[in-house]
Short mmCIF file of C-alpha atoms in Angstrom, two decimals:
data_model
loop_
_atom_site.label_atom_id
_atom_site.label_comp_id
_atom_site.label_asym_id
_atom_site.label_seq_id
_atom_site.Cartn_x
_atom_site.Cartn_y
_atom_site.Cartn_z
CA MET A 1 85.60 72.43 127.13
CA GLY A 2 85.40 74.57 130.24
CA CYS A 3 87.93 77.25 129.29
CA LYS A 4 85.91 80.39 128.66
CA ILE A 5 86.79 84.01 127.85
CA THR A 6 85.46 86.32 130.54
CA GLY A 7 87.15 89.61 129.72
CA CYS A 8 89.02 91.44 126.95
CA GLY A 9 91.23 94.50 126.89
CA LYS A 10 93.39 96.56 124.55
CA ALA A 11 95.82 99.44 124.75
CA LEU A 12 97.20 101.78 122.12
CA PRO A 13 99.96 104.40 122.25
CA ASP A 14 98.88 108.04 122.32
CA LEU A 15 100.49 109.05 119.03
CA THR A 16 98.40 108.48 115.88
CA VAL A 17 100.33 108.44 112.60
CA THR A 18 98.20 108.86 109.48
CA ASN A 19 99.09 107.88 105.94
CA ASP A 20 99.56 111.55 105.16
CA ASP A 21 102.07 111.73 108.01
CA LEU A 22 103.98 108.81 106.47
CA SER A 23 103.97 110.49 103.06
CA ARG A 24 106.27 113.10 104.58
CA VAL A 25 108.67 110.34 105.68
CA VAL A 26 108.75 108.07 102.60
CA ASP A 27 107.53 108.25 99.01
CA THR A 28 103.94 107.09 99.48
CA SER A 29 100.38 108.39 99.65
CA ASP A 30 97.15 107.74 101.49
CA GLU A 31 95.58 106.35 98.30
CA TRP A 32 98.52 103.97 97.67
CA ILE A 33 98.46 102.57 101.22
CA VAL A 34 94.68 102.22 101.54
CA GLU A 35 94.35 100.49 98.16
CA ARG A 36 97.01 97.88 99.00
CA THR A 37 96.43 97.35 102.72
CA GLY A 38 93.23 98.96 103.98
CA ILE A 39 95.26 100.91 106.56
CA ARG A 40 94.55 104.61 107.11
CA GLU A 41 96.40 105.18 110.37
CA ARG A 42 98.34 103.43 113.09
CA HIS A 43 99.52 104.16 116.65
CA ILE A 44 103.23 104.52 117.37
CA ALA A 45 104.76 104.31 120.85
CA VAL A 46 106.95 107.27 121.72
CA ALA A 47 107.01 107.23 125.52
CA GLU A 48 105.15 103.94 126.07
CA THR A 49 107.09 100.72 126.65
CA SER A 50 105.84 97.21 125.91
CA THR A 51 105.35 96.81 129.65
CA ASP A 52 103.17 99.94 129.72
CA LEU A 53 100.93 98.78 126.89
CA ALA A 54 100.67 95.16 128.05
CA SER A 55 99.85 96.22 131.61
CA ARG A 56 97.12 98.60 130.47
CA ALA A 57 95.50 95.96 128.28
CA GLY A 58 95.81 93.32 131.00
CA ALA A 59 94.33 95.57 133.68
CA GLN A 60 91.36 96.37 131.43
CA ALA A 61 90.72 92.69 130.72
CA LEU A 62 90.86 91.83 134.45
CA GLU A 63 88.45 94.66 135.27
CA ARG A 64 85.97 93.54 132.62
CA ALA A 65 86.21 89.95 133.85
CA ASN A 66 85.79 91.10 137.46
CA VAL A 67 88.93 89.18 138.40
CA SER A 68 91.35 90.43 141.04
CA ALA A 69 95.11 90.39 140.52
CA GLY A 70 95.59 87.82 143.26
CA ASP A 71 93.31 85.32 141.52
CA VAL A 72 95.42 85.04 138.37
CA ASP A 73 97.26 81.70 138.28
CA LEU A 74 98.93 82.01 134.87
CA LEU A 75 100.25 84.86 132.72
CA ILE A 76 101.45 84.26 129.18
CA CYS A 77 102.84 87.18 127.23
CA MET A 78 103.26 86.85 123.47
CA THR A 79 105.75 89.26 121.91
CA ILE A 80 108.67 89.64 119.52
CA THR A 81 109.59 93.05 120.96
CA PRO A 82 110.00 92.63 124.74
CA ASP A 83 111.48 95.44 126.79
CA THR A 84 114.08 93.05 128.16
CA VAL A 85 115.40 89.60 127.30
CA VAL A 86 115.82 88.78 130.97
CA PRO A 87 113.58 89.09 132.91
CA SER A 88 110.84 88.05 130.51
CA GLN A 89 108.21 90.50 129.35
CA ALA A 90 105.66 88.47 131.30
CA SER A 91 107.70 88.91 134.47
CA MET A 92 107.72 92.66 133.97
CA VAL A 93 103.95 92.74 133.52
CA LYS A 94 103.40 90.39 136.46
CA ALA A 95 105.25 92.78 138.74
CA ARG A 96 103.49 95.85 137.33
CA LEU A 97 100.02 94.38 137.80
CA GLY A 98 100.77 92.73 141.15
CA LEU A 99 99.91 89.20 140.01
CA ALA A 100 101.50 87.68 143.11
CA ASN A 101 100.35 84.11 142.47
CA ALA A 102 100.81 83.91 138.70
CA VAL A 103 103.28 81.72 136.86
CA ALA A 104 104.56 83.98 134.09
CA PHE A 105 106.45 83.35 130.86
CA ASP A 106 106.83 84.64 127.29
CA LEU A 107 105.89 82.99 124.01
CA ASN A 108 107.13 83.93 120.53
CA ALA A 109 104.97 82.84 117.61
CA ALA A 110 105.10 86.17 115.77
CA CYS A 111 101.71 87.39 114.52
CA ALA A 112 100.02 84.08 115.43
CA GLY A 113 101.16 84.55 119.04
CA CYS A 114 97.68 85.42 120.34
CA VAL A 115 96.26 82.09 119.26
CA TYR A 116 99.31 80.09 120.36
CA GLY A 117 99.20 81.71 123.80
CA MET A 118 95.50 81.00 124.27
CA GLU A 119 95.91 77.39 123.15
CA VAL A 120 98.81 76.84 125.55
CA ALA A 121 96.90 78.46 128.42
CA ALA A 122 93.75 76.44 127.70
CA ASN A 123 95.65 73.15 127.64
CA MET A 124 97.52 73.96 130.86
CA MET A 125 94.24 74.82 132.57
CA GLU A 126 92.54 71.66 131.33
CA ALA A 127 95.45 69.51 132.53
CA SER A 128 95.30 71.23 135.90
CA ALA A 129 91.56 70.65 136.16
CA LEU A 130 91.98 66.94 135.43
CA ALA A 131 94.83 66.59 137.89
CA HIS A 132 92.93 68.29 140.69
CA ARG A 133 89.54 66.74 140.02
CA ASP A 134 88.04 64.71 142.85
CA GLY A 135 88.14 60.99 142.15
CA ASP A 136 89.95 59.23 139.36
CA ALA A 137 90.95 61.31 136.36
CA PRO A 138 90.40 59.68 132.96
CA LEU A 139 94.13 59.96 132.28
CA ARG A 140 97.12 59.96 134.59
CA ILE A 141 98.18 63.58 134.84
CA SER A 142 101.07 64.71 137.00
CA GLN A 143 100.23 66.98 139.87
CA GLY A 144 101.24 70.59 139.28
CA ASN A 145 100.06 74.12 139.93
CA ASP A 146 96.32 74.58 140.22
CA MET A 147 95.44 76.89 137.29
CA ARG A 148 91.89 78.15 137.13
CA THR A 149 92.43 81.69 135.83
CA ALA A 150 94.81 82.85 133.12
CA LEU A 151 95.68 86.24 131.70
CA VAL A 152 96.94 86.05 128.11
CA ILE A 153 98.49 89.21 126.65
CA GLY A 154 99.84 89.99 123.21
CA VAL A 155 102.02 93.07 122.92
CA ASP A 156 104.36 94.42 120.28
CA ARG A 157 106.08 97.66 119.38
CA LEU A 158 106.88 96.87 115.77
CA SER A 159 107.95 100.48 115.35
CA ARG A 160 111.22 99.46 117.03
CA ILE A 161 112.09 96.85 114.38
CA THR A 162 110.73 98.68 111.34
CA ASP A 163 112.91 100.25 108.66
CA TRP A 164 111.27 103.66 108.38
CA THR A 165 112.98 104.27 105.03
CA ASP A 166 111.34 101.21 103.41
CA ARG A 167 107.89 102.18 102.14
CA SER A 168 106.94 98.57 101.41
CA THR A 169 107.03 97.65 105.12
CA CYS A 170 106.85 100.80 107.24
CA VAL A 171 103.30 101.57 106.08
CA LEU A 172 102.05 98.25 107.49
CA PHE A 173 102.97 98.25 111.14
CA GLY A 174 101.72 99.76 114.38
CA ASP A 175 102.13 99.29 118.14
CA GLY A 176 99.63 98.00 120.68
CA ALA A 177 98.55 95.36 123.18
CA GLY A 178 95.56 93.06 123.54
CA ALA A 179 94.54 90.81 126.42
CA VAL A 180 92.00 88.15 127.42
CA VAL A 181 91.12 86.54 130.72
CA LEU A 182 90.44 82.80 130.56
CA GLU A 183 88.61 81.07 133.42
CA TRP A 184 87.95 77.37 133.93
CA ASP A 185 84.28 76.44 134.28
CA GLU A 186 83.31 72.80 133.85
CA ALA A 187 79.76 73.82 132.94
CA ALA A 188 80.77 76.20 130.16
CA PRO A 189 81.48 75.07 126.58
CA GLY A 190 84.27 77.64 126.20
CA ILE A 191 86.99 76.72 123.71
CA LEU A 192 85.72 73.83 121.57
CA SER A 193 88.71 73.28 119.29
CA GLY A 194 92.15 74.53 118.38
CA PHE A 195 94.66 74.13 115.59
CA LEU A 196 98.37 75.00 115.42
CA GLN A 197 100.72 74.53 112.49
CA ASN A 198 104.24 75.55 111.54
CA THR A 199 105.35 75.68 107.91
CA ASP A 200 109.05 76.01 107.12
CA ASP A 201 110.14 79.35 105.67
CA PRO A 202 113.32 78.33 103.78
CA THR A 203 113.72 81.64 101.94
CA LEU A 204 113.03 83.72 105.06
CA ALA A 205 110.11 85.45 103.39
CA LEU A 206 109.27 87.06 106.74
CA ALA A 207 112.14 87.58 109.16
CA CYS A 208 113.94 89.89 111.53
CA ALA A 209 117.57 89.44 112.57
CA GLN A 210 118.90 89.73 116.10
CA LEU A 211 121.94 91.93 116.60
CA ARG A 212 124.37 91.06 119.38
CA ASP A 213 127.24 93.11 120.75
CA LEU A 214 130.23 90.81 120.26
CA GLY A 215 132.82 93.44 121.04
CA THR A 216 134.07 91.52 124.09
CA PHE A 217 133.83 88.00 122.61
CA PRO A 218 137.29 86.42 123.13
CA PHE A 219 136.90 83.06 121.35
CA GLY A 220 137.46 82.87 117.60
CA ASP A 221 135.82 84.79 114.78
CA ALA A 222 132.73 86.49 116.18
CA THR A 223 131.66 87.63 112.70
CA LEU A 224 130.28 84.11 112.17
CA ASP A 225 127.51 85.16 114.55
CA SER A 226 126.56 88.21 112.49
CA PRO A 227 122.89 88.60 111.49
CA GLY A 228 123.69 87.83 107.88
CA ALA A 229 125.59 84.66 108.74
CA ILE A 230 122.96 83.44 111.20
CA MET A 231 120.00 84.02 108.89
CA ALA A 232 121.75 82.69 105.80
CA ALA A 233 123.08 79.55 107.48
CA SER A 234 120.16 77.38 106.33
CA LEU A 235 119.70 78.91 102.89
CA ASP A 236 120.95 77.29 99.70
CA GLU A 237 121.08 80.64 97.96
CA VAL A 238 121.96 83.68 100.05
CA PRO A 239 120.03 86.84 99.15
CA GLU A 240 122.20 89.87 98.44
CA GLU A 241 120.98 91.80 101.47
CA LEU A 242 121.96 88.90 103.77
CA ASP A 243 125.30 88.35 102.06
CA GLN A 244 126.21 91.97 102.75
CA GLY A 245 125.09 91.80 106.36
CA ILE A 246 121.78 93.30 107.44
CA HIS A 247 120.25 95.54 110.06
CA PRO A 248 117.76 94.24 112.65
CA PHE A 249 114.60 95.28 110.79
CA ILE A 250 111.64 93.26 109.56
CA THR A 251 112.10 92.04 106.00
CA MET A 252 109.23 90.60 104.01
CA GLN A 253 108.68 89.13 100.57
CA GLY A 254 105.18 90.49 100.18
CA GLN A 255 103.85 88.32 97.36
CA LYS A 256 105.02 85.07 98.97
CA ILE A 257 103.47 85.99 102.32
CA PHE A 258 100.22 87.14 100.70
CA LYS A 259 99.82 83.89 98.79
CA TRP A 260 100.59 81.71 101.81
CA ALA A 261 98.54 83.71 104.32
CA SER A 262 95.40 83.94 102.17
CA LYS A 263 95.21 80.16 101.90
CA ALA A 264 96.45 79.47 105.42
CA MET A 265 93.79 81.60 107.09
CA ALA A 266 91.00 79.82 105.26
CA ASP A 267 92.50 76.38 105.94
CA ALA A 268 92.81 77.05 109.68
CA VAL A 269 89.20 78.20 109.98
CA ARG A 270 87.99 75.05 108.21
CA VAL A 271 90.05 72.78 110.48
CA VAL A 272 88.76 74.20 113.80
CA CYS A 273 85.19 74.09 112.52
CA GLU A 274 85.59 70.45 111.50
CA ARG A 275 87.24 69.53 114.82
CA ALA A 276 84.42 71.17 116.78
CA GLY A 277 81.69 69.76 114.54
CA VAL A 278 80.45 73.28 113.84
CA PRO A 279 79.53 74.19 110.24
CA ILE A 280 81.13 77.41 109.03
CA ASP A 281 77.65 78.79 108.42
CA GLU A 282 77.06 78.56 112.19
CA VAL A 283 80.12 80.68 113.02
CA SER A 284 78.83 84.11 114.00
CA LEU A 285 82.15 85.94 113.74
CA ILE A 286 85.68 85.30 112.50
CA VAL A 287 88.39 87.45 114.09
CA PRO A 288 91.58 87.23 112.01
CA HIS A 289 95.07 88.62 112.38
CA GLN A 290 94.94 92.15 111.00
CA ALA A 291 97.82 91.89 108.52
CA ASN A 292 96.26 93.23 105.36
CA GLU A 293 92.63 93.84 104.45
CA ARG A 294 93.16 92.21 101.06
CA ILE A 295 94.38 89.00 102.71
CA ILE A 296 91.29 88.98 104.93
CA SER A 297 88.85 89.57 102.06
CA PHE A 298 90.60 87.00 99.83
CA SER A 299 90.34 84.38 102.58
CA ALA A 300 86.70 85.26 103.17
CA LYS A 301 85.96 84.52 99.53
CA LYS A 302 87.70 81.14 99.82
CA LEU A 303 85.52 80.36 102.84
CA LYS A 304 82.39 81.78 101.16
CA VAL A 305 81.82 83.88 104.27
CA PRO A 306 80.47 87.44 103.86
CA MET A 307 82.66 90.24 105.20
CA GLU A 308 79.82 91.15 107.56
CA ARG A 309 80.81 88.10 109.62
CA ILE A 310 84.48 89.04 109.82
CA GLN A 311 86.02 91.53 112.24
CA VAL A 312 88.17 94.07 110.39
CA SER A 313 90.02 96.57 112.59
CA ILE A 314 93.18 97.13 110.57
CA GLY A 315 92.15 100.52 109.21
CA THR A 316 92.94 102.39 112.42
CA VAL A 317 95.74 100.28 113.92
CA GLY A 318 97.69 98.52 111.16
CA ASN A 319 99.47 95.23 111.74
CA THR A 320 100.31 94.98 115.44
CA SER A 321 101.71 91.44 115.36
CA ALA A 322 101.12 89.39 118.53
CA SER A 323 98.50 91.79 119.85
CA SER A 324 96.48 91.93 116.64
CA VAL A 325 93.85 89.21 117.13
CA LEU A 326 93.18 90.08 120.77
CA MET A 327 92.85 93.80 119.99
CA ALA A 328 90.38 92.97 117.21
CA LEU A 329 88.46 90.68 119.58
CA ALA A 330 88.23 93.50 122.13
CA ASP A 331 86.88 95.74 119.35
CA ALA A 332 84.27 93.13 118.45
CA TYR A 333 83.05 92.83 122.04
CA GLU A 334 82.98 96.60 122.46
CA ALA A 335 80.96 96.99 119.25
CA GLY A 336 78.42 94.43 120.47
CA ARG A 337 79.28 91.96 117.71
CA VAL A 338 79.75 89.02 120.12
CA HIS A 339 76.76 87.66 122.03
CA GLU A 340 76.38 84.88 124.56
CA GLY A 341 76.21 81.53 122.80
CA ASP A 342 77.88 82.75 119.59
CA ASN A 343 80.44 80.56 117.86
CA VAL A 344 83.56 82.69 117.32
CA VAL A 345 86.78 81.79 115.50
CA LEU A 346 90.11 83.47 116.15
CA VAL A 347 92.81 82.92 113.51
CA GLY A 348 96.41 84.10 113.41
CA PHE A 349 99.26 83.70 110.93
CA GLY A 350 102.79 85.07 110.82
CA GLY A 351 106.52 84.56 110.69
CA GLY A 352 107.90 81.11 111.21
CA LEU A 353 105.65 80.44 109.37
CA THR A 354 103.13 80.11 112.19
CA LEU A 355 99.41 79.44 111.86
CA GLY A 356 96.74 78.88 114.48
CA ALA A 357 93.02 79.08 115.11
CA ILE A 358 90.61 78.62 118.00
CA LEU A 359 86.83 78.15 117.97
CA PHE A 360 85.02 79.11 121.18
CA VAL A 361 81.50 79.66 122.40
CA ALA A 362 81.01 83.16 123.83
#
């Protein structure tokens, strides 16, 4: 308790790409996409970088929280599409926003990144509060940085790792950034419970290879480090596309991911409610990862929760990976769907396979 959300923000690229626009790129239609995903349009970055989008979302969250740049102690940036490997995406955003006092680092948990980042930030802030509390702390906690305010940002430009000739995946993804400000307040209930889980993905049902330029590598056979070799190294049976070597695009076995995600989302919501001692009926709003509207509705049925209590934003943005949950949360606040004292659950799921949920009091 004590870690509360005080501000949200989001940022989208200027270009809007409709389903009709995509039908001129691949063999698809608006009806086909909407029926299977619930997506009607998405935003694609043309001139905007991940740093641009993350900084805009972060600045909006800070403004809404009435927090100055100099008061931010911690910045966590969740992404699978950073502008640079070194420095980290968080370092780029830290410099852009002038967060002079912030410790900054990246976190990769794919589409569940928003929840993972918030859980990490909340635990770091709680540990800091215990370590710096006057008198004896209930546990011995090592002295470290005093962290009272955190900025957590999810940002991805999935357009840069999408195969725009593959109609089964290119219709799903969009670009964007979402952000939240977390502040420590002993008197506030804040985040009541969290849950993180990783399930092995032995068939790489959801994956994206990393290409490296090995043209100057002077030691042995550099082809052993090819995307196909790396991704197939742990597989008993190598899929044909891996055996032939693959490009660095997202690949997904849709039916496997749908089946896992529909159950996983419902399971995660149940766990955080049980850990917090809050009945699901007393949860005012569930904000899930916006992967597919059918996944969301299927999970809602498993939970016996009406869709009126679930935030669905996917129709206008698509799947934006690590930014998805935080963008949807910003939409919920802007629409007046979150009120003081409400129990709210955030739930994310994605490659890895990663799963996480948080229950907080608004």
